[in-house]
mmCIF file of C-alpha atoms in Angstrom:
data_model
loop_
_atom_site.group_PDB
_atom_site.id
_atom_site.type_symbol
_atom_site.label_atom_id
_atom_site.label_comp_id
_atom_site.label_asym_id
_atom_site.label_seq_id
_atom_site.Cartn_x
_atom_site.Cartn_y
_atom_site.Cartn_z
ATOM 1 C CA UNK N 1 38.566 201.968 244.435
ATOM 2 C CA UNK N 2 40.021 201.120 247.851
ATOM 3 C CA UNK N 3 37.672 200.616 250.773
ATOM 4 C CA UNK N 4 39.118 203.641 252.570
ATOM 5 C CA UNK N 5 38.495 205.862 249.529
ATOM 6 C CA UNK N 6 34.930 204.623 249.336
ATOM 7 C CA UNK N 7 34.425 205.464 253.011
ATOM 8 C CA UNK N 8 35.862 208.940 252.498
ATOM 9 C CA UNK N 9 33.609 209.518 249.491
ATOM 10 C CA UNK N 10 30.586 208.258 251.421
ATOM 11 C CA UNK N 11 31.462 210.650 254.238
ATOM 12 C CA UNK N 12 31.895 213.658 251.951
ATOM 13 C CA UNK N 13 28.798 213.389 249.808
ATOM 14 C CA UNK N 14 25.535 213.459 251.774
ATOM 15 C CA UNK N 15 22.415 211.852 250.363
ATOM 16 C CA UNK N 16 20.849 215.333 250.291
ATOM 17 C CA UNK N 17 23.314 216.433 247.603
ATOM 18 C CA UNK N 18 22.290 213.523 245.356
ATOM 19 C CA UNK N 19 18.608 214.238 245.925
ATOM 20 C CA UNK N 20 18.897 217.965 245.250
ATOM 21 C CA UNK N 21 20.800 217.325 242.036
ATOM 22 C CA UNK N 22 17.982 214.968 241.016
ATOM 23 C CA UNK N 23 15.335 217.639 241.579
ATOM 24 C CA UNK N 24 14.052 216.544 244.981
ATOM 25 C CA UNK N 25 13.028 219.164 247.538
ATOM 26 C CA UNK N 26 12.755 218.801 251.271
ATOM 27 C CA UNK N 27 9.369 218.727 252.959
ATOM 28 C CA UNK N 28 10.256 220.690 256.086
ATOM 29 C CA UNK N 29 6.868 220.308 257.746
ATOM 30 C CA UNK N 30 7.096 216.534 257.669
ATOM 31 C CA UNK N 31 10.791 216.285 258.514
ATOM 32 C CA UNK N 32 12.502 215.815 261.846
ATOM 33 C CA UNK N 33 16.142 216.289 262.782
ATOM 34 C CA UNK N 34 16.781 212.566 262.433
ATOM 35 C CA UNK N 35 14.521 211.894 259.411
ATOM 36 C CA UNK N 36 14.381 214.359 256.517
ATOM 37 C CA UNK N 37 11.642 213.831 253.962
ATOM 38 C CA UNK N 38 12.377 214.705 250.319
ATOM 39 C CA UNK N 39 9.769 214.792 247.533
ATOM 40 C CA UNK N 40 9.819 214.827 243.733
ATOM 41 C CA UNK N 41 6.229 214.772 242.539
ATOM 42 C CA UNK N 42 4.839 211.506 243.950
ATOM 43 C CA UNK N 43 8.243 210.065 244.859
ATOM 44 C CA UNK N 44 9.432 210.190 248.481
ATOM 45 C CA UNK N 45 12.850 209.493 250.002
ATOM 46 C CA UNK N 46 13.592 209.699 253.731
ATOM 47 C CA UNK N 47 17.193 210.612 254.646
ATOM 48 C CA UNK N 48 18.459 209.242 257.969
ATOM 49 C CA UNK N 49 21.700 208.578 259.882
ATOM 50 C CA UNK N 50 22.882 212.177 259.673
ATOM 51 C CA UNK N 51 22.570 212.234 255.877
ATOM 52 C CA UNK N 52 24.448 208.969 255.285
ATOM 53 C CA UNK N 53 21.461 206.629 254.899
ATOM 54 C CA UNK N 54 18.044 206.653 253.223
ATOM 55 C CA UNK N 55 14.948 204.599 252.514
ATOM 56 C CA UNK N 56 11.924 204.768 250.216
ATOM 57 C CA UNK N 57 8.729 204.466 252.317
ATOM 58 C CA UNK N 58 6.818 203.401 249.198
ATOM 59 C CA UNK N 59 9.040 200.395 248.524
ATOM 60 C CA UNK N 60 11.733 198.272 250.180
ATOM 61 C CA UNK N 61 14.566 200.330 248.665
ATOM 62 C CA UNK N 62 17.182 201.664 251.100
ATOM 63 C CA UNK N 63 20.947 202.005 251.508
ATOM 64 C CA UNK N 64 23.794 204.525 251.405
ATOM 65 C CA UNK N 65 24.621 207.358 249.003
ATOM 66 C CA UNK N 66 25.852 204.975 246.300
ATOM 67 C CA UNK N 67 22.671 202.918 246.518
ATOM 68 C CA UNK N 68 20.659 206.107 246.279
ATOM 69 C CA UNK N 69 22.339 207.086 243.011
ATOM 70 C CA UNK N 70 21.684 203.595 241.685
ATOM 71 C CA UNK N 71 18.058 203.754 242.819
ATOM 72 C CA UNK N 72 17.280 207.150 241.326
ATOM 73 C CA UNK N 73 19.054 206.769 238.010
ATOM 74 C CA UNK N 74 18.804 203.020 237.450
ATOM 75 C CA UNK N 75 22.554 202.712 236.900
ATOM 76 C CA UNK N 76 25.223 200.208 237.935
ATOM 77 C CA UNK N 77 27.329 200.643 241.063
ATOM 78 C CA UNK N 78 30.319 201.777 239.011
ATOM 79 C CA UNK N 79 28.250 204.431 237.277
ATOM 80 C CA UNK N 80 26.736 205.457 240.616
ATOM 81 C CA UNK N 81 30.250 205.784 242.020
ATOM 82 C CA UNK N 82 31.192 208.225 239.259
ATOM 83 C CA UNK N 83 28.043 210.270 239.790
ATOM 84 C CA UNK N 84 28.601 210.511 243.534
ATOM 85 C CA UNK N 85 32.279 211.421 243.042
ATOM 86 C CA UNK N 86 31.193 214.280 240.762
ATOM 87 C CA UNK N 87 29.252 215.772 243.685
ATOM 88 C CA UNK N 88 32.229 216.132 246.034
ATOM 89 C CA UNK N 89 32.339 219.730 247.168
ATOM 90 C CA UNK N 90 28.687 220.392 246.359
ATOM 91 C CA UNK N 91 26.991 222.088 249.309
ATOM 92 C CA UNK N 92 23.605 220.632 250.082
ATOM 93 C CA UNK N 93 21.042 222.855 251.701
ATOM 94 C CA UNK N 94 20.737 221.778 255.300
ATOM 95 C CA UNK N 95 17.232 222.184 256.693
ATOM 96 C CA UNK N 96 18.409 221.872 260.268
ATOM 97 C CA UNK N 97 20.746 224.805 259.873
ATOM 98 C CA UNK N 98 18.400 226.943 257.827
ATOM 99 C CA UNK N 99 15.304 226.177 259.819
ATOM 100 C CA UNK N 100 14.428 229.432 261.609
ATOM 101 C CA UNK N 101 13.039 227.812 264.720
ATOM 102 C CA UNK N 102 15.571 225.138 265.603
ATOM 103 C CA UNK N 103 14.309 222.779 268.213
ATOM 104 C CA UNK N 104 15.999 223.738 271.438
ATOM 105 C CA UNK N 105 15.775 220.184 272.696
ATOM 106 C CA UNK N 106 17.970 218.948 269.837
ATOM 107 C CA UNK N 107 20.687 221.516 270.569
ATOM 108 C CA UNK N 108 20.440 220.651 274.263
ATOM 109 C CA UNK N 109 20.820 217.015 273.354
ATOM 110 C CA UNK N 110 24.044 217.698 271.461
ATOM 111 C CA UNK N 111 25.347 219.804 274.335
ATOM 112 C CA UNK N 112 24.398 217.233 276.936
ATOM 113 C CA UNK N 113 25.918 214.343 275.013
ATOM 114 C CA UNK N 114 29.161 216.289 274.715
ATOM 115 C CA UNK N 115 29.146 217.202 278.403
ATOM 116 C CA UNK N 116 28.551 213.599 279.445
ATOM 117 C CA UNK N 117 31.778 212.351 277.855
ATOM 118 C CA UNK N 118 35.087 212.568 279.689
ATOM 119 C CA UNK N 119 38.118 214.457 278.472
ATOM 120 C CA UNK N 120 40.985 212.150 277.429
ATOM 121 C CA UNK N 121 43.696 211.596 280.015
ATOM 122 C CA UNK N 122 47.228 210.254 279.742
ATOM 123 C CA UNK N 123 47.008 206.531 279.071
ATOM 124 C CA UNK N 124 43.303 206.509 278.205
ATOM 125 C CA UNK N 125 42.136 204.655 275.098
ATOM 126 C CA UNK N 126 41.617 207.888 273.165
ATOM 127 C CA UNK N 127 45.006 209.183 274.299
ATOM 128 C CA UNK N 128 46.648 205.993 273.025
ATOM 129 C CA UNK N 129 44.776 206.275 269.721
ATOM 130 C CA UNK N 130 46.007 209.833 269.220
ATOM 131 C CA UNK N 131 49.576 209.021 270.278
ATOM 132 C CA UNK N 132 50.075 205.575 268.726
ATOM 133 C CA UNK N 133 47.921 205.601 265.606
ATOM 134 C CA UNK N 134 47.947 209.311 264.780
ATOM 135 C CA UNK N 135 51.447 210.104 266.108
ATOM 136 C CA UNK N 136 50.296 213.374 267.660
ATOM 137 C CA UNK N 137 52.816 214.728 270.180
ATOM 138 C CA UNK N 138 51.876 214.928 273.851
ATOM 139 C CA UNK N 139 52.106 218.723 273.838
ATOM 140 C CA UNK N 140 49.455 219.067 271.133
ATOM 141 C CA UNK N 141 47.103 216.560 272.775
ATOM 142 C CA UNK N 142 47.431 218.393 276.088
ATOM 143 C CA UNK N 143 46.793 221.758 274.422
ATOM 144 C CA UNK N 144 43.649 220.366 272.791
ATOM 145 C CA UNK N 145 42.454 218.934 276.099
ATOM 146 C CA UNK N 146 43.108 222.249 277.874
ATOM 147 C CA UNK N 147 41.114 223.971 275.114
ATOM 148 C CA UNK N 148 38.241 221.567 275.876
ATOM 149 C CA UNK N 149 37.856 220.411 272.275
ATOM 150 C CA UNK N 150 38.440 216.670 272.791
ATOM 151 C CA UNK N 151 36.359 213.916 274.344
ATOM 152 C CA UNK N 152 36.681 210.182 274.825
ATOM 153 C CA UNK N 153 34.471 208.531 272.217
ATOM 154 C CA UNK N 154 33.194 204.939 272.322
ATOM 155 C CA UNK N 155 35.731 202.117 271.945
ATOM 156 C CA UNK N 156 38.766 204.385 272.119
ATOM 157 C CA UNK N 157 37.620 206.743 269.391
ATOM 158 C CA UNK N 158 38.077 210.517 269.480
ATOM 159 C CA UNK N 159 35.469 213.246 269.477
ATOM 160 C CA UNK N 160 36.714 216.675 268.283
ATOM 161 C CA UNK N 161 34.318 219.565 268.861
ATOM 162 C CA UNK N 162 32.949 221.935 266.257
ATOM 163 C CA UNK N 163 31.985 225.230 267.866
ATOM 164 C CA UNK N 164 30.316 228.441 266.782
ATOM 165 C CA UNK N 165 31.641 231.980 267.260
ATOM 166 C CA UNK N 166 30.479 231.967 270.877
ATOM 167 C CA UNK N 167 32.244 228.722 271.670
ATOM 168 C CA UNK N 168 29.068 226.634 271.851
ATOM 169 C CA UNK N 169 29.491 223.031 270.747
ATOM 170 C CA UNK N 170 27.410 222.338 267.624
ATOM 171 C CA UNK N 171 28.664 218.812 266.923
ATOM 172 C CA UNK N 172 31.885 216.820 266.708
ATOM 173 C CA UNK N 173 34.069 214.880 264.344
ATOM 174 C CA UNK N 174 34.314 211.204 265.275
ATOM 175 C CA UNK N 175 37.482 209.294 264.428
ATOM 176 C CA UNK N 176 38.678 205.852 265.493
ATOM 177 C CA UNK N 177 40.648 202.911 264.196
ATOM 178 C CA UNK N 178 37.667 201.584 262.255
ATOM 179 C CA UNK N 179 35.272 204.482 262.314
ATOM 180 C CA UNK N 180 34.834 207.996 260.965
ATOM 181 C CA UNK N 181 31.767 210.174 261.037
ATOM 182 C CA UNK N 182 30.080 213.217 262.483
ATOM 183 C CA UNK N 183 27.784 213.455 265.488
ATOM 184 C CA UNK N 184 24.178 212.536 264.824
ATOM 185 C CA UNK N 185 22.039 215.651 264.975
ATOM 186 C CA UNK N 186 25.086 217.896 265.129
ATOM 187 C CA UNK N 187 26.102 220.674 262.727
ATOM 188 C CA UNK N 188 29.487 221.271 261.158
ATOM 189 C CA UNK N 189 30.863 224.734 261.829
ATOM 190 C CA UNK N 190 34.598 224.735 262.685
ATOM 191 C CA UNK N 191 36.999 222.806 264.910
ATOM 192 C CA UNK N 192 39.296 225.422 266.457
ATOM 193 C CA UNK N 193 42.670 225.048 268.178
ATOM 194 C CA UNK N 194 44.974 227.930 269.021
ATOM 195 C CA UNK N 195 44.682 231.618 269.768
ATOM 196 C CA UNK N 196 41.072 232.766 269.522
ATOM 197 C CA UNK N 197 42.109 236.245 268.364
ATOM 198 C CA UNK N 198 44.663 234.934 265.870
ATOM 199 C CA UNK N 199 45.127 236.562 262.490
ATOM 200 C CA UNK N 200 46.800 233.588 260.794
ATOM 201 C CA UNK N 201 43.915 231.236 260.051
ATOM 202 C CA UNK N 202 44.939 227.730 258.914
ATOM 203 C CA UNK N 203 42.030 225.818 257.407
ATOM 204 C CA UNK N 204 42.306 222.017 257.117
ATOM 205 C CA UNK N 205 39.737 219.329 256.305
ATOM 206 C CA UNK N 206 39.856 217.331 259.567
ATOM 207 C CA UNK N 207 40.538 217.977 263.240
ATOM 208 C CA UNK N 208 43.294 215.368 263.110
ATOM 209 C CA UNK N 209 44.934 217.350 260.299
ATOM 210 C CA UNK N 210 44.534 220.636 262.177
ATOM 211 C CA UNK N 211 46.310 219.142 265.204
ATOM 212 C CA UNK N 212 48.955 217.558 262.948
ATOM 213 C CA UNK N 213 49.719 220.878 261.264
ATOM 214 C CA UNK N 214 49.908 222.469 264.716
ATOM 215 C CA UNK N 215 52.445 219.766 265.616
ATOM 216 C CA UNK N 216 54.561 220.572 262.545
ATOM 217 C CA UNK N 217 54.540 224.261 263.410
ATOM 218 C CA UNK N 218 54.840 223.881 267.174
ATOM 219 C CA UNK N 219 51.428 225.520 267.629
ATOM 220 C CA UNK N 220 52.751 228.719 266.051
ATOM 221 C CA UNK N 221 51.983 231.871 267.976
ATOM 222 C CA UNK N 222 49.193 233.976 266.524
ATOM 223 C CA UNK N 223 47.734 231.034 264.594
ATOM 224 C CA UNK N 224 44.340 229.391 264.771
ATOM 225 C CA UNK N 225 44.119 225.839 263.416
ATOM 226 C CA UNK N 226 40.726 225.069 261.934
ATOM 227 C CA UNK N 227 38.905 222.094 260.475
ATOM 228 C CA UNK N 228 35.817 222.098 258.290
ATOM 229 C CA UNK N 229 35.184 218.415 259.054
ATOM 230 C CA UNK N 230 35.566 217.411 255.417
ATOM 231 C CA UNK N 231 32.502 219.341 254.316
ATOM 232 C CA UNK N 232 31.525 222.885 253.571
ATOM 233 C CA UNK N 233 28.243 223.788 255.217
ATOM 234 C CA UNK N 234 26.652 227.253 255.055
ATOM 235 C CA UNK N 235 27.545 227.697 258.731
ATOM 236 C CA UNK N 236 31.175 226.794 258.000
ATOM 237 C CA UNK N 237 31.264 229.235 255.112
ATOM 238 C CA UNK N 238 29.839 232.026 257.267
ATOM 239 C CA UNK N 239 32.259 231.298 260.124
ATOM 240 C CA UNK N 240 35.301 231.375 257.819
ATOM 241 C CA UNK N 241 34.125 234.653 256.286
ATOM 242 C CA UNK N 242 33.787 236.245 259.730
ATOM 243 C CA UNK N 243 37.327 235.179 260.630
ATOM 244 C CA UNK N 244 38.702 236.396 257.288
ATOM 245 C CA UNK N 245 37.103 239.792 257.896
ATOM 246 C CA UNK N 246 39.495 240.448 260.798
ATOM 247 C CA UNK N 247 41.881 243.287 260.103
ATOM 248 C CA UNK N 248 45.266 242.027 258.786
ATOM 249 C CA UNK N 249 44.018 238.438 258.671
ATOM 250 C CA UNK N 250 45.835 235.828 256.555
ATOM 251 C CA UNK N 251 43.797 232.894 255.310
ATOM 252 C CA UNK N 252 45.982 229.796 254.942
ATOM 253 C CA UNK N 253 44.491 227.019 252.800
ATOM 254 C CA UNK N 254 46.082 223.977 254.447
ATOM 255 C CA UNK N 255 43.746 221.506 252.791
ATOM 256 C CA UNK N 256 44.719 218.082 251.451
ATOM 257 C CA UNK N 257 47.103 217.604 248.541
ATOM 258 C CA UNK N 258 44.477 216.190 246.184
ATOM 259 C CA UNK N 259 41.720 217.390 243.879
ATOM 260 C CA UNK N 260 39.275 217.840 246.744
ATOM 261 C CA UNK N 261 41.839 219.898 248.648
ATOM 262 C CA UNK N 262 42.373 222.118 245.618
ATOM 263 C CA UNK N 263 38.622 222.751 245.347
ATOM 264 C CA UNK N 264 38.530 223.840 248.979
ATOM 265 C CA UNK N 265 41.685 225.930 248.513
ATOM 266 C CA UNK N 266 40.091 227.762 245.568
ATOM 267 C CA UNK N 267 37.015 228.384 247.674
ATOM 268 C CA UNK N 268 39.166 229.849 250.460
ATOM 269 C CA UNK N 269 40.995 232.057 247.970
ATOM 270 C CA UNK N 270 37.642 233.421 246.763
ATOM 271 C CA UNK N 271 36.669 234.192 250.360
ATOM 272 C CA UNK N 272 40.017 235.908 250.951
ATOM 273 C CA UNK N 273 39.586 238.005 247.794
ATOM 274 C CA UNK N 274 36.098 239.063 248.841
ATOM 275 C CA UNK N 275 37.253 239.863 252.386
ATOM 276 C CA UNK N 276 40.350 241.700 251.150
ATOM 277 C CA UNK N 277 42.722 239.626 253.264
ATOM 278 C CA UNK N 278 45.924 237.827 252.321
ATOM 279 C CA UNK N 279 45.749 234.221 251.136
ATOM 280 C CA UNK N 280 48.345 231.466 251.250
ATOM 281 C CA UNK N 281 48.337 227.846 250.025
ATOM 282 C CA UNK N 282 50.112 225.436 252.363
ATOM 283 C CA UNK N 283 50.317 221.929 250.898
ATOM 284 C CA UNK N 284 51.172 218.900 253.048
ATOM 285 C CA UNK N 285 54.180 216.817 251.885
ATOM 286 C CA UNK N 286 51.841 213.774 251.889
ATOM 287 C CA UNK N 287 48.162 213.557 250.991
ATOM 288 C CA UNK N 288 47.169 215.136 254.295
ATOM 289 C CA UNK N 289 48.903 216.557 257.349
ATOM 290 C CA UNK N 290 48.445 213.489 259.523
ATOM 291 C CA UNK N 291 49.949 211.236 256.840
ATOM 292 C CA UNK N 292 52.882 213.653 256.720
ATOM 293 C CA UNK N 293 53.219 213.624 260.508
ATOM 294 C CA UNK N 294 53.189 209.832 260.635
ATOM 295 C CA UNK N 295 55.830 209.669 257.880
ATOM 296 C CA UNK N 296 58.024 212.085 259.814
ATOM 297 C CA UNK N 297 57.708 210.032 262.985
ATOM 298 C CA UNK N 298 58.579 206.862 261.037
ATOM 299 C CA UNK N 299 61.714 208.555 259.640
ATOM 300 C CA UNK N 300 62.719 209.577 263.164
ATOM 301 C CA UNK N 301 62.247 206.027 264.382
ATOM 302 C CA UNK N 302 64.365 204.612 261.559
ATOM 303 C CA UNK N 303 67.009 207.250 262.209
ATOM 304 C CA UNK N 304 67.210 206.298 265.880
ATOM 305 C CA UNK N 305 67.470 202.629 264.918
ATOM 306 C CA UNK N 306 70.350 203.358 262.507
ATOM 307 C CA UNK N 307 72.122 205.443 265.132
ATOM 308 C CA UNK N 308 71.720 202.642 267.634
ATOM 309 C CA UNK N 309 73.236 200.120 265.269
ATOM 310 C CA UNK N 310 76.218 202.409 264.611
ATOM 311 C CA UNK N 311 76.748 202.772 268.326
ATOM 312 C CA UNK N 312 77.081 199.045 268.962
ATOM 313 C CA UNK N 313 80.621 197.769 269.743
ATOM 314 C CA UNK N 314 82.219 195.683 267.000
ATOM 315 C CA UNK N 315 81.996 191.988 267.583
ATOM 316 C CA UNK N 316 85.493 190.496 267.811
ATOM 317 C CA UNK N 317 86.411 186.900 267.554
ATOM 318 C CA UNK N 318 88.021 185.637 270.726
ATOM 319 C CA UNK N 319 91.738 185.055 270.203
ATOM 320 C CA UNK N 320 92.516 181.405 270.477
ATOM 321 C CA UNK N 321 95.622 180.500 272.499
#
């Protein structure tokens, strides 16, 4: 499996999902936002790094989600890979979200960290990342900045906000040339770009894809471009259901063109059926909408190059006297 696929799989399957499937249960009283304690009889596993890392306080064992599957089941890495892949799409119970008395200081911390970062500006490192590496058009980047859903991340990376129904920032997707993740201590709800009262609701799996689809459609009027952040948390599920409950709403499953995307699309269709709204599957012409956008920009570039070559004057040999 390619390194990028491994990273995507690691990002999509939290350690909590592996633990819950193995019969572990969270010990809420002894957990913090940054360190969640899981128990199975006498066994203990502490989940850290926003669900992407773990360690066993009773031994030296630690690692990522693949190492956890190896540790619990005593299997090889290849077998662990298969077991983790089988959990894609499984929703792990999130104690931070379900905890009735969320620590206000943690939410304040997320809000403050977001507020401390600058919005991208033309020529900034994040701007160049979005324009050069992601091929997003200037109009879309400016719309996202005006909507206050983008921030300059470290080392030229991008932060894309997830917000609740009231517009409060709950966390952010982090994307850069060599990095992808989600804000530590944050919660996935929905990235939102477009008309807040829209009835055409386009659900993608990443903020980059939401902005790319908006670029394809010219930020279509009456549309709201959404991202689940590659996961499907209870808060995301509830937020999508509230949007789908709008009168005359159309739920557009604009998820990736792969097996994971189809799972999410089926889930959106179920929500649409339960809400009684229309449902539509919109499949990108590449694996995801940003890949499709980059391919389109490459075709344009090649087309301009061909046109330029055709426009050159013919070289003529100088007549010799």
